Short mmCIF file of C-alpha atoms (C1' of nucleotides) in Angstrom, two decimals:
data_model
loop_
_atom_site.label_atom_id
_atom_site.label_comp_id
_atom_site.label_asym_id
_atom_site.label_seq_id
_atom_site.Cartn_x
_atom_site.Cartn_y
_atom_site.Cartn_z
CA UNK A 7 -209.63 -20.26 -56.22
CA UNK A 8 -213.15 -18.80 -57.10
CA UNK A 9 -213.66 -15.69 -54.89
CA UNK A 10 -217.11 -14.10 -55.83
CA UNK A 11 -216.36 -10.52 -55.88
CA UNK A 12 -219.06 -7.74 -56.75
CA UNK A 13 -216.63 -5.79 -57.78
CA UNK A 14 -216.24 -5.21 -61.60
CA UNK A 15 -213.32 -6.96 -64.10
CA UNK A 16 -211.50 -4.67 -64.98
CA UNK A 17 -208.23 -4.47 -66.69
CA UNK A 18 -206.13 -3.81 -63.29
CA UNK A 19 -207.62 -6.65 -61.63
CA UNK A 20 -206.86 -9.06 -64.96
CA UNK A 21 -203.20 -8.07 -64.82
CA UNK A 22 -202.97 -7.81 -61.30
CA UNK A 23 -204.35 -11.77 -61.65
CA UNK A 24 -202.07 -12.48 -64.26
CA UNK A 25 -199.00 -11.74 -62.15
CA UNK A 26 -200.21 -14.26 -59.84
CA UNK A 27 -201.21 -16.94 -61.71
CA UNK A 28 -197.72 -16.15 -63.74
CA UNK A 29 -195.46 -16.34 -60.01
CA UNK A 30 -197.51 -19.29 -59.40
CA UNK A 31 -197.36 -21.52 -62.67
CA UNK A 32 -194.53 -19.98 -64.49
CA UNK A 33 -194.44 -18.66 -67.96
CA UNK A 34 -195.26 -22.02 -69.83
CA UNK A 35 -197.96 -22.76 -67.45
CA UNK A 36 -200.04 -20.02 -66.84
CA UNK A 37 -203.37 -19.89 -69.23
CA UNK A 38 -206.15 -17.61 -69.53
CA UNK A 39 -208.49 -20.23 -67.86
CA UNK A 40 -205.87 -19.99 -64.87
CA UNK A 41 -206.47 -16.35 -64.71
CA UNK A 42 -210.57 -16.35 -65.35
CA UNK A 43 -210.59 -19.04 -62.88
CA UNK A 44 -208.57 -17.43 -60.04
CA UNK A 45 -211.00 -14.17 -60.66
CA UNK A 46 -213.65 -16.34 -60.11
CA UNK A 47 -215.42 -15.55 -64.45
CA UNK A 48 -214.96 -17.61 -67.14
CA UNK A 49 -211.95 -16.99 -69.40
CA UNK A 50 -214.38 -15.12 -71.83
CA UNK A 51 -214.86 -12.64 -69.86
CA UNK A 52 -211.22 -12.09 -69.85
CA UNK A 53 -211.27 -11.71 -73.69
CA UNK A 54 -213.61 -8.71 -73.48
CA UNK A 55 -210.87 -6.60 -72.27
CA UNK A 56 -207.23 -7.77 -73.98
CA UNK A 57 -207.92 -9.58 -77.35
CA UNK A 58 -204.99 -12.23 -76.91
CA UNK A 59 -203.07 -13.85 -74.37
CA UNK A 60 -200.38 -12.58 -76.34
CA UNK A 61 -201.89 -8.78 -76.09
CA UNK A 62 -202.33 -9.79 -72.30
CA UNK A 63 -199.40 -11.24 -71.20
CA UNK A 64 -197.40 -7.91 -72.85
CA UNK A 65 -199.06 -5.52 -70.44
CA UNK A 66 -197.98 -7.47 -67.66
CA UNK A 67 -194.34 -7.22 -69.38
CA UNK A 68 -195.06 -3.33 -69.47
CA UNK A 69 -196.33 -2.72 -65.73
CA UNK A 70 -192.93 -4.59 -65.01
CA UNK A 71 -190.76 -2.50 -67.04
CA UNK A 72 -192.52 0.92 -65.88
CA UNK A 73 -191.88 -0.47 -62.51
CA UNK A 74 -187.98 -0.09 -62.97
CA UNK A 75 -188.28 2.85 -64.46
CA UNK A 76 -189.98 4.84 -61.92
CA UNK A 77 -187.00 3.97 -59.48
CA UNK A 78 -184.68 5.16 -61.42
CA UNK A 79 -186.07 8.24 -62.82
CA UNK A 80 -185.69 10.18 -59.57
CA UNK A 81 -181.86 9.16 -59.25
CA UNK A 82 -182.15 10.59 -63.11
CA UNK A 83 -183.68 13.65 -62.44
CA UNK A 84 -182.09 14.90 -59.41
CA UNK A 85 -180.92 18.16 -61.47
CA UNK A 86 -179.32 19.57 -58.29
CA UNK A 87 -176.79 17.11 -57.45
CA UNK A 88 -173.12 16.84 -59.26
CA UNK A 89 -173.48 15.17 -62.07
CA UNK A 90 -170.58 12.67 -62.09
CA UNK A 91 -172.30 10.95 -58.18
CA UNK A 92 -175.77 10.92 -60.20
CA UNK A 93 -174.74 8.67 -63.08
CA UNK A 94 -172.66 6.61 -60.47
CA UNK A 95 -176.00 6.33 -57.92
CA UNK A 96 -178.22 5.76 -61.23
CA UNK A 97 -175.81 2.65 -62.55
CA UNK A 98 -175.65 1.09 -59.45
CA UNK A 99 -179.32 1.64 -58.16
CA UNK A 100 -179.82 -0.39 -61.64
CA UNK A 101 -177.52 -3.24 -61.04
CA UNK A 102 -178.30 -3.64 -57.71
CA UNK A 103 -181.74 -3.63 -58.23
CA UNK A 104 -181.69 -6.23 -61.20
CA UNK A 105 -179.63 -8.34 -58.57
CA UNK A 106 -181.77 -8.52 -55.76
CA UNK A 107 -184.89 -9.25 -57.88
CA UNK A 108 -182.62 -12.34 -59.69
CA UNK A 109 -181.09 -13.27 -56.45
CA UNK A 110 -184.02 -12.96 -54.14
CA UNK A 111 -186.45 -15.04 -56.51
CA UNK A 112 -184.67 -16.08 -59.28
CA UNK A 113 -187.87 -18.59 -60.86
CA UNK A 114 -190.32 -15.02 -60.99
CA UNK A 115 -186.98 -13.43 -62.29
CA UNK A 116 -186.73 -16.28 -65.09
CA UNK A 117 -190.28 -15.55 -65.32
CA UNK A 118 -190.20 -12.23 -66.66
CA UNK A 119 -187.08 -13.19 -68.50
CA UNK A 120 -189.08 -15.28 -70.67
CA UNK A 121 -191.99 -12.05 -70.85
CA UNK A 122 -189.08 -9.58 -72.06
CA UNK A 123 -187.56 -12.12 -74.58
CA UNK A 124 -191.55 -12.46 -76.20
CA UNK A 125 -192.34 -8.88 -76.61
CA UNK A 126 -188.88 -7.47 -77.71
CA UNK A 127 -190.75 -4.22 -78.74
CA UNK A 128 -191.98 -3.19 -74.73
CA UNK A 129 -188.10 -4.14 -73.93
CA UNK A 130 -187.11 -1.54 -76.71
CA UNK A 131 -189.33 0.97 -75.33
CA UNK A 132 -188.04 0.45 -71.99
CA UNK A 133 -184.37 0.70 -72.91
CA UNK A 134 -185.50 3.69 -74.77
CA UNK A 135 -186.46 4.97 -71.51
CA UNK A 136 -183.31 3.85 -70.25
CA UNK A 137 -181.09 5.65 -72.32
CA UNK A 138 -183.14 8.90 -72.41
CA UNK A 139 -182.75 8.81 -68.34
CA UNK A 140 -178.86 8.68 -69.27
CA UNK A 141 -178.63 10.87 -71.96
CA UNK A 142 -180.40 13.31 -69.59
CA UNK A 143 -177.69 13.26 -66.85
CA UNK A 144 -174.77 13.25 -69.43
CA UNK A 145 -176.15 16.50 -71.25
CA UNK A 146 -176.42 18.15 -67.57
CA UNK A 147 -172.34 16.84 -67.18
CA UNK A 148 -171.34 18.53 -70.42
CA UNK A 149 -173.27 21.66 -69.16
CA UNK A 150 -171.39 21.60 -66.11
CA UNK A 151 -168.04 20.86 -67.65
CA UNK A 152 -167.90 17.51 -65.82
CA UNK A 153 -168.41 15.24 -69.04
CA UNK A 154 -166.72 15.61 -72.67
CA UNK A 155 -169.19 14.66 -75.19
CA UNK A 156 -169.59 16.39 -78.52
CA UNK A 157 -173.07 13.97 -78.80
CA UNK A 158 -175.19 12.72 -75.56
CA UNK A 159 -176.97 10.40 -76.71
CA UNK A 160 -174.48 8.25 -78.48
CA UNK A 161 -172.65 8.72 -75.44
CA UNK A 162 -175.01 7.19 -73.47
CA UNK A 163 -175.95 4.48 -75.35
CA UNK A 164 -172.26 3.58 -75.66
CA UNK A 165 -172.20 3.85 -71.25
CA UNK A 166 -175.53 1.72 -71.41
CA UNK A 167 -173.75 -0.53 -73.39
CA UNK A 168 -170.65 -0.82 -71.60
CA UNK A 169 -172.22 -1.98 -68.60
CA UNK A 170 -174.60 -4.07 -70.22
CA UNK A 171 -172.94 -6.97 -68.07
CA UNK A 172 -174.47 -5.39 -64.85
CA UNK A 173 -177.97 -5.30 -65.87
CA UNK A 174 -178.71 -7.28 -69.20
CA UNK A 175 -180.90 -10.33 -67.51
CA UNK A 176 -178.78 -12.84 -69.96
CA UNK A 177 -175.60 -12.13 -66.93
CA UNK A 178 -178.27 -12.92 -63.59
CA UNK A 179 -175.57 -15.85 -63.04
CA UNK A 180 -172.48 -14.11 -63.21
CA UNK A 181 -173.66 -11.29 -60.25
CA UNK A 182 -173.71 -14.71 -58.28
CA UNK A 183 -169.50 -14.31 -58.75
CA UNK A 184 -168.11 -13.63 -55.56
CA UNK A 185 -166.08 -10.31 -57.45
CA UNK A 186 -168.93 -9.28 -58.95
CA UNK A 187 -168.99 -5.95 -56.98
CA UNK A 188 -165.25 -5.15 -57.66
CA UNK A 189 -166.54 -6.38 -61.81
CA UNK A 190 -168.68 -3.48 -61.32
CA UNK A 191 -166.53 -0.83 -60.10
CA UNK A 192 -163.90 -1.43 -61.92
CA UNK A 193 -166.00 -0.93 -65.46
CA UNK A 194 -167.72 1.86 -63.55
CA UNK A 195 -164.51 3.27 -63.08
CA UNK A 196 -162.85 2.81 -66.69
CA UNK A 197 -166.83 4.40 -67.77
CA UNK A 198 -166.33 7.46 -65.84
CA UNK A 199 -162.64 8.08 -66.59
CA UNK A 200 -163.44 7.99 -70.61
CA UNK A 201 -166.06 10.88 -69.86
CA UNK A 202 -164.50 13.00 -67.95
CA UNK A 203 -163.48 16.09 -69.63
CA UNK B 3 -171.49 -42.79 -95.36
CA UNK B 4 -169.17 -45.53 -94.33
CA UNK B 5 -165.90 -44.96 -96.80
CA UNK B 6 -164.16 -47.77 -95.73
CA UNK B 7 -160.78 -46.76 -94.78
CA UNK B 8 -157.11 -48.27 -93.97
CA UNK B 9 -156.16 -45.35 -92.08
CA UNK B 10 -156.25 -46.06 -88.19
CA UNK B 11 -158.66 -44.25 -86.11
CA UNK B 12 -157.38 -41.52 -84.13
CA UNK B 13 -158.51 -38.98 -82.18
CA UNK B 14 -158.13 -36.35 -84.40
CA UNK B 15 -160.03 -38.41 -87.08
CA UNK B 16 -162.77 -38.73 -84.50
CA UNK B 17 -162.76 -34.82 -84.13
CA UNK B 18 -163.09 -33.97 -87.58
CA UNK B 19 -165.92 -36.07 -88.00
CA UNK B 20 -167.81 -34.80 -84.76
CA UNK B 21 -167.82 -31.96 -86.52
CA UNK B 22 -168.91 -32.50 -89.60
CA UNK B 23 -171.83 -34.80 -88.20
CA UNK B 24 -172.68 -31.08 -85.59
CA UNK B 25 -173.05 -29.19 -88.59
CA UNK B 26 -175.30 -31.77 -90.56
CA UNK B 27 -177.38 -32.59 -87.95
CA UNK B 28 -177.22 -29.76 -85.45
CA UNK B 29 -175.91 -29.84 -81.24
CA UNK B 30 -179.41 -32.19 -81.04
CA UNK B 31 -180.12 -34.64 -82.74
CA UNK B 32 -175.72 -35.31 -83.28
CA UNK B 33 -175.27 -39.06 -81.95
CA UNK B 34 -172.46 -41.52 -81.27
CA UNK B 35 -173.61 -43.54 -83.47
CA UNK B 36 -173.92 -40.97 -86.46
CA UNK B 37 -170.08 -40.52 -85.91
CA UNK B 38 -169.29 -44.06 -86.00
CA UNK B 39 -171.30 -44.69 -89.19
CA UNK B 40 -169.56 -40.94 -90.57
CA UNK B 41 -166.12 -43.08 -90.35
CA UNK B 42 -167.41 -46.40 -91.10
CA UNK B 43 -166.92 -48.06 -87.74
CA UNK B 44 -169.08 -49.09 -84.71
CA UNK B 45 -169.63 -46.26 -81.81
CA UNK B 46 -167.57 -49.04 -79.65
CA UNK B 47 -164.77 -47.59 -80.95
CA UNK B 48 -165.55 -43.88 -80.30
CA UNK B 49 -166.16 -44.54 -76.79
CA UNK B 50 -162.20 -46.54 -76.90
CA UNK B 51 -160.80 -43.01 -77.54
CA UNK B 52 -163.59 -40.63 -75.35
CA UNK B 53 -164.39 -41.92 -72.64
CA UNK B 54 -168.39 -40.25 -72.84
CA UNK B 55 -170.54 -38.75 -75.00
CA UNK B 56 -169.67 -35.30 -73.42
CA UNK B 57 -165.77 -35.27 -73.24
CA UNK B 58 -165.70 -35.63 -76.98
CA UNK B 59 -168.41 -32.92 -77.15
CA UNK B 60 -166.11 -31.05 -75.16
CA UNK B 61 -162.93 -31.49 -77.18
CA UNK B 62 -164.56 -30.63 -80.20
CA UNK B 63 -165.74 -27.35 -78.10
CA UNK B 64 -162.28 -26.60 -77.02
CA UNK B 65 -160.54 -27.09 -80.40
CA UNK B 66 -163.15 -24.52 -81.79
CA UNK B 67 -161.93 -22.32 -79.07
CA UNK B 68 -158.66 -22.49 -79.37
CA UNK B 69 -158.83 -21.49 -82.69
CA UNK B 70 -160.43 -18.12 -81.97
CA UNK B 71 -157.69 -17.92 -79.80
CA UNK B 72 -154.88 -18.38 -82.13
CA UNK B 73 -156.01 -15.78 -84.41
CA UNK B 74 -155.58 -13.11 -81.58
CA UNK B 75 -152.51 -13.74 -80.27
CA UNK B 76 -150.93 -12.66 -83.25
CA UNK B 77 -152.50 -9.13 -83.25
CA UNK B 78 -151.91 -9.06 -78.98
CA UNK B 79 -148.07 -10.26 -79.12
CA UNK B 80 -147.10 -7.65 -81.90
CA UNK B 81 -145.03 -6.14 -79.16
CA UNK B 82 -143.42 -3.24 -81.39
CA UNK B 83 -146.51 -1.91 -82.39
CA UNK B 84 -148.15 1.20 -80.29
CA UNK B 85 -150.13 -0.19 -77.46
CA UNK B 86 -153.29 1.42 -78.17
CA UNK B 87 -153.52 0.78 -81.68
CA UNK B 88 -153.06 -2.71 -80.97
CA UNK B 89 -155.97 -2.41 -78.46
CA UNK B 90 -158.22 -1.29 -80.60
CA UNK B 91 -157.26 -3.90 -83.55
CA UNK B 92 -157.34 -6.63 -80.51
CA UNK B 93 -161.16 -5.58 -79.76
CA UNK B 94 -161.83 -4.94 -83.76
CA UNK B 95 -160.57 -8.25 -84.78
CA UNK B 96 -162.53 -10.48 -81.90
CA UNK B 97 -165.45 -8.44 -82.86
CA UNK B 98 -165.48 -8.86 -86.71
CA UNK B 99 -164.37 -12.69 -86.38
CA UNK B 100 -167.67 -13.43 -84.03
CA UNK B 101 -169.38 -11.14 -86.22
CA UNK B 102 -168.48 -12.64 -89.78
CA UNK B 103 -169.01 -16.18 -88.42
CA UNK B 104 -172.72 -15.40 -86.89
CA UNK B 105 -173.63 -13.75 -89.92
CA UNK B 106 -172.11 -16.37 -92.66
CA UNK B 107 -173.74 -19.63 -90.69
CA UNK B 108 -176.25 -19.00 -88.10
CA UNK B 109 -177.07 -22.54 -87.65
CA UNK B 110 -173.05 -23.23 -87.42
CA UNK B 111 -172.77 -20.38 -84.49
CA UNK B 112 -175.75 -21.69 -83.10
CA UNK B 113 -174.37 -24.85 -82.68
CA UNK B 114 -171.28 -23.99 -81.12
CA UNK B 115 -173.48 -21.98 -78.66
CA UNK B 116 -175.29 -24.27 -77.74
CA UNK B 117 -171.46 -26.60 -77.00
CA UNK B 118 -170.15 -23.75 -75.26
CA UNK B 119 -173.45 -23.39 -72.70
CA UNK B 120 -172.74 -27.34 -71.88
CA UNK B 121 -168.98 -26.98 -71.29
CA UNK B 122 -168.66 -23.40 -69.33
CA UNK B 123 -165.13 -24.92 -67.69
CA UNK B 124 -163.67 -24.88 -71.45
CA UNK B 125 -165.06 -21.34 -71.73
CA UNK B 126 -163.96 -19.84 -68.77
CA UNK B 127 -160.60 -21.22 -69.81
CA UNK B 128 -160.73 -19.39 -73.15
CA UNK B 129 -162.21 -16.19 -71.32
CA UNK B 130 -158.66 -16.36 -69.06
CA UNK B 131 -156.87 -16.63 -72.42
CA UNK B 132 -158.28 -13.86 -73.86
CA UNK B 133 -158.14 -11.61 -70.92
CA UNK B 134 -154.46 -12.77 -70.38
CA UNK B 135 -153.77 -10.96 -73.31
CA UNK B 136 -155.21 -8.25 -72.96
CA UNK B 137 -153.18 -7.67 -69.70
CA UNK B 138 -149.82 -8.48 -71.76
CA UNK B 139 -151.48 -5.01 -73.96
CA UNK B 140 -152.36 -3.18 -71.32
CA UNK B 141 -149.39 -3.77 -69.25
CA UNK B 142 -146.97 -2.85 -71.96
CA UNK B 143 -149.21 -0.03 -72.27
CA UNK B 144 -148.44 1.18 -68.50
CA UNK B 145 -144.83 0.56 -69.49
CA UNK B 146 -144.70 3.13 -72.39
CA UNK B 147 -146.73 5.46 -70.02
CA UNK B 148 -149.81 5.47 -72.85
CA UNK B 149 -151.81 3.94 -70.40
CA UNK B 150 -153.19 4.22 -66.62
CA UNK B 151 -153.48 1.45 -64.93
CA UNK B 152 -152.61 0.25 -61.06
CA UNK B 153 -153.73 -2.78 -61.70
CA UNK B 154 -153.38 -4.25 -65.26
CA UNK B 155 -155.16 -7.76 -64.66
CA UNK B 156 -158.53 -6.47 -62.92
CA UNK B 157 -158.13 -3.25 -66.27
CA UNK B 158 -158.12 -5.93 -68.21
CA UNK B 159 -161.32 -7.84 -67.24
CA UNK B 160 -162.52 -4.50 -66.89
CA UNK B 161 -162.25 -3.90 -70.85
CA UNK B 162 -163.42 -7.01 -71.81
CA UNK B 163 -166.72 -6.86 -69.99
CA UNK B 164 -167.12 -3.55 -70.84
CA UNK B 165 -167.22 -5.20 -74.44
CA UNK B 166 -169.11 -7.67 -73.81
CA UNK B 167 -171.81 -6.67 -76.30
CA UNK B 168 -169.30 -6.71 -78.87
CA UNK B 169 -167.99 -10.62 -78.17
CA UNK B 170 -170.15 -13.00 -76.19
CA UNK B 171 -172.61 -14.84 -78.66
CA UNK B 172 -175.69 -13.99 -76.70
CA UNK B 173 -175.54 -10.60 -77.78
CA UNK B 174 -175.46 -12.13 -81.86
CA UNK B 175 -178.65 -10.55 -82.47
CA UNK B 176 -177.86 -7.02 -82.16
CA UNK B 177 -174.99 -7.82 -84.71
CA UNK B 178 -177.60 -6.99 -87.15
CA UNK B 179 -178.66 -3.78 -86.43
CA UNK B 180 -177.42 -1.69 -89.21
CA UNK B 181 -175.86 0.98 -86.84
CA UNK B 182 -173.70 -1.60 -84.61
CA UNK B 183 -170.56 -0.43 -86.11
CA UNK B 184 -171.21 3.29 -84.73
CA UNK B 185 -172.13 1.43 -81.41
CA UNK B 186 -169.02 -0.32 -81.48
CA UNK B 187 -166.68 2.70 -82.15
CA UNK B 188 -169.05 5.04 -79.51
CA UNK B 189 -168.14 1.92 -76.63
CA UNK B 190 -164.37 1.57 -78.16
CA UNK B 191 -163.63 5.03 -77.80
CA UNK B 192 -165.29 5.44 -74.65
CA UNK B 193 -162.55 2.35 -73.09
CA UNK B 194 -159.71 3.39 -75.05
CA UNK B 195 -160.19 7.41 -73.33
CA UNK B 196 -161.03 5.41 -69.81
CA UNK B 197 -157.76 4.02 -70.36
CA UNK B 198 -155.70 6.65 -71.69
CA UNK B 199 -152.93 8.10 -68.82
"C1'" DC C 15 -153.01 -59.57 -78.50
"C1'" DA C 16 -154.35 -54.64 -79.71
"C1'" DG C 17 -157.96 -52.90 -81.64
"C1'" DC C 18 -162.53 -53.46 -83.09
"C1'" DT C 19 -167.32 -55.41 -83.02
"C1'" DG C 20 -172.06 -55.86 -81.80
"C1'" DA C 21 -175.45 -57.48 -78.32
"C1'" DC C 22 -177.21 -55.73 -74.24
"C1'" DA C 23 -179.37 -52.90 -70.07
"C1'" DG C 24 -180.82 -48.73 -68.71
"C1'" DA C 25 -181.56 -43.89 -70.04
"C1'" DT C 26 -183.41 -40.75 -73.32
"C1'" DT C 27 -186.07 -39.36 -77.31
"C1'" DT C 28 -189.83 -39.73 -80.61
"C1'" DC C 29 -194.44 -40.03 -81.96
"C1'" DA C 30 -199.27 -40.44 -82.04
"C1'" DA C 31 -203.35 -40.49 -79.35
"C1'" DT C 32 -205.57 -37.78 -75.86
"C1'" DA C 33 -206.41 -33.82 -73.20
"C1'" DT C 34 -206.23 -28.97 -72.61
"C1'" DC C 35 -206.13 -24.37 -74.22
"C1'" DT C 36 -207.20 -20.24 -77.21
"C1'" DG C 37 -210.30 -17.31 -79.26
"C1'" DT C 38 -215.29 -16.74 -80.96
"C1'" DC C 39 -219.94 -15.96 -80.50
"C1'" DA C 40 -224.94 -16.91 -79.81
"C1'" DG C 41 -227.59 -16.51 -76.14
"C1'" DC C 42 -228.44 -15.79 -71.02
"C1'" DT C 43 -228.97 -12.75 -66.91
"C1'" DG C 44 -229.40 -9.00 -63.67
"C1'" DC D 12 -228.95 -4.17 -72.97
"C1'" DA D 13 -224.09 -4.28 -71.05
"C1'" DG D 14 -221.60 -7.55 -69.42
"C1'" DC D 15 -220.95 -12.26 -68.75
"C1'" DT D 16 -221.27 -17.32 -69.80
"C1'" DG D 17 -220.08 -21.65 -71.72
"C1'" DA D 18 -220.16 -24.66 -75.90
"C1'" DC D 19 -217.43 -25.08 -79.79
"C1'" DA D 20 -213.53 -25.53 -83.64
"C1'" DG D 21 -208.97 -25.45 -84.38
"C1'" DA D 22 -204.37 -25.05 -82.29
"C1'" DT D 23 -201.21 -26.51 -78.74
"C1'" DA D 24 -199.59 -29.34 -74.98
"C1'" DT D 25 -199.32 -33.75 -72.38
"C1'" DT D 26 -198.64 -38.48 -71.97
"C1'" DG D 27 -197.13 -43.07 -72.28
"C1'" DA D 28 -195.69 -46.76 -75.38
"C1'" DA D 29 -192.25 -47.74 -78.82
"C1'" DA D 30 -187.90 -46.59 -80.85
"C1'" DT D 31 -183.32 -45.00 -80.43
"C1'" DC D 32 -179.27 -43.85 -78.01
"C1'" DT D 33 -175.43 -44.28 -74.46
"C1'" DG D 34 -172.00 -46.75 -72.34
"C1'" DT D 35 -170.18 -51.60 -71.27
"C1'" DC D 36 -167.91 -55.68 -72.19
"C1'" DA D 37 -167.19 -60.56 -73.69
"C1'" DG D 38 -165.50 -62.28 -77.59
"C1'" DC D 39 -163.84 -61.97 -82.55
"C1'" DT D 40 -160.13 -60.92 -85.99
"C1'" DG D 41 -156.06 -59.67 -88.61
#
DNA sequence: CAGCTGACAGATTTCAATATCTGTCAGCTG
DNA sequence: CAGCTGACAGATATTGAAATCTGTCAGCTG
């Protein structure tokens, strides 16, 4: 549990401890002495470089969220293609990636469940993010004539909310439904209908 | 807190003061025992009319359901009325009832979460209630031709999880956010042009 | 004798003592 | 002397003994 290293602490190597220590011990488990001791310091040494667990345990929530993000932003950006197929690939490269993570390891899933429920303001952010991707693609439909939308971003907010049921964590059990594919298409469906123009 | 009364104990009796002891004491720390001393006899005679602890949980949970229910129907089986404006006062009035009673008593809604986690056969029950009539207001919709829809049922399930963030509690929060009416209209219209033939 | 009571066993919850953790900092070490 | 250590105070979590609750049932009562 105590590799010597000569390598120095830095911040990477904290938070890339931190997500071990957190798969390994869970959210209401995992303390700072966990992570100084599986670096092989003492836990002040961890203090030097994030001030609180609390301060801590949010950049791990924010490495995770970027994480997401960066998949989806080249479905987002993919200027070239029509439109219409990119906001289809982009909502369903989002559900299905929020459903393998929950299905494939659904305690590290509930993990980072209970990370994105204690720092509400990265999860903001990150929807932020979110919705800008969207808004994005749905300004590039109405400059195609694809979409009808006198306002983008409302519009997409009001898509990102429509299918919150595919990729809000609080749903991980119902994408264990059988139908949960046909769920999907047939709000992806009724979505892309009301923006056609 | 034991009115000594000559009335016999029923059911119903039993019901009312479930409730009464779930609001005072909260889905916790509610016992047997406090309902037995609520109508001034021994829990032995709860458990002659309910057989556990949790079926009389779960009739108080489906009672509080079923009223929800009731107020819909009327709005869904106003059969003269145009199909889409009924649609839209369907979605309007779920939303505003969850709304008004999460904002009024927080601890109340809380409660009744916190029954309806414990007892998800009662809710899926409801959910098949409330999505039957929204097929009855779709389908007539189809009928008058203001309305696509192959498939009335699955359109159905389709708007309601698209609304999601307008009815299910977990999404109470967000009821607060002083533009959630303009998110609610954006989503609305959004549907309600999905649907549109 | 139908309906209610209350004592009881086993399960669950509460509570207070004990242990561990968080965050600080004076001093050590390379 | 920059970076790390580890002892410490106060906060939080764990634990196990005691209290309460659930569900049953033999017997009481009107």
């Amino acid at each position: 549990m105590a590799p010597p290293t000569t390598e120095p602490l830095t911040a990477e190597r904290i938070l890339v401890a931190t997500e071990e220590v957190l798969r390994r011990h869970g959210p209401a488990k995992a303390t700072v002495v966990d992570v100084a001791r599986a670096l092989g310091v003492s836990h002040g040494s961890v203090y030097r470089h994030f001030r609180t667990k609390a301060a801590l345990r949010e950049a791990v929530t924010k490495r995770w969220l970027d994480r997401t993000t960066a998949t989806l932003t080249a479905v987002a950006t993919a200027e070239d293609r029509d439109p219409e197929a990119r906001l289809r690939d982009w909502l369903t490269t989002l559900f299905e990636a929020k459903r393998r993570k929950a299905g494939d390891d659904p305690e590290l899933f509930a993990t980072y469940q209970v990370l994105a429920e204690e720092n509400g303001e990265a999860v903001a952010a990150h929807i932020a993010d979110l919705t800008a991707q969207l808004t994005g693609i749905i300004r590039s439909g109405t400059a195609t004539g694809t979409f009808a939308s006198t306002d983008p971003t409302t519009t997409a907010r009001a898509v990102f909310h429509a299918t919150s049921r595919f990729h809000k964590p609080s749903f991980a059990p119902a994408w264990q439904e059988p139908d949960i594919e046909k769920q999907f298409t047939a709000v992806l469906d009724l979505v892309l209908r009301g923006l056609r123009a």
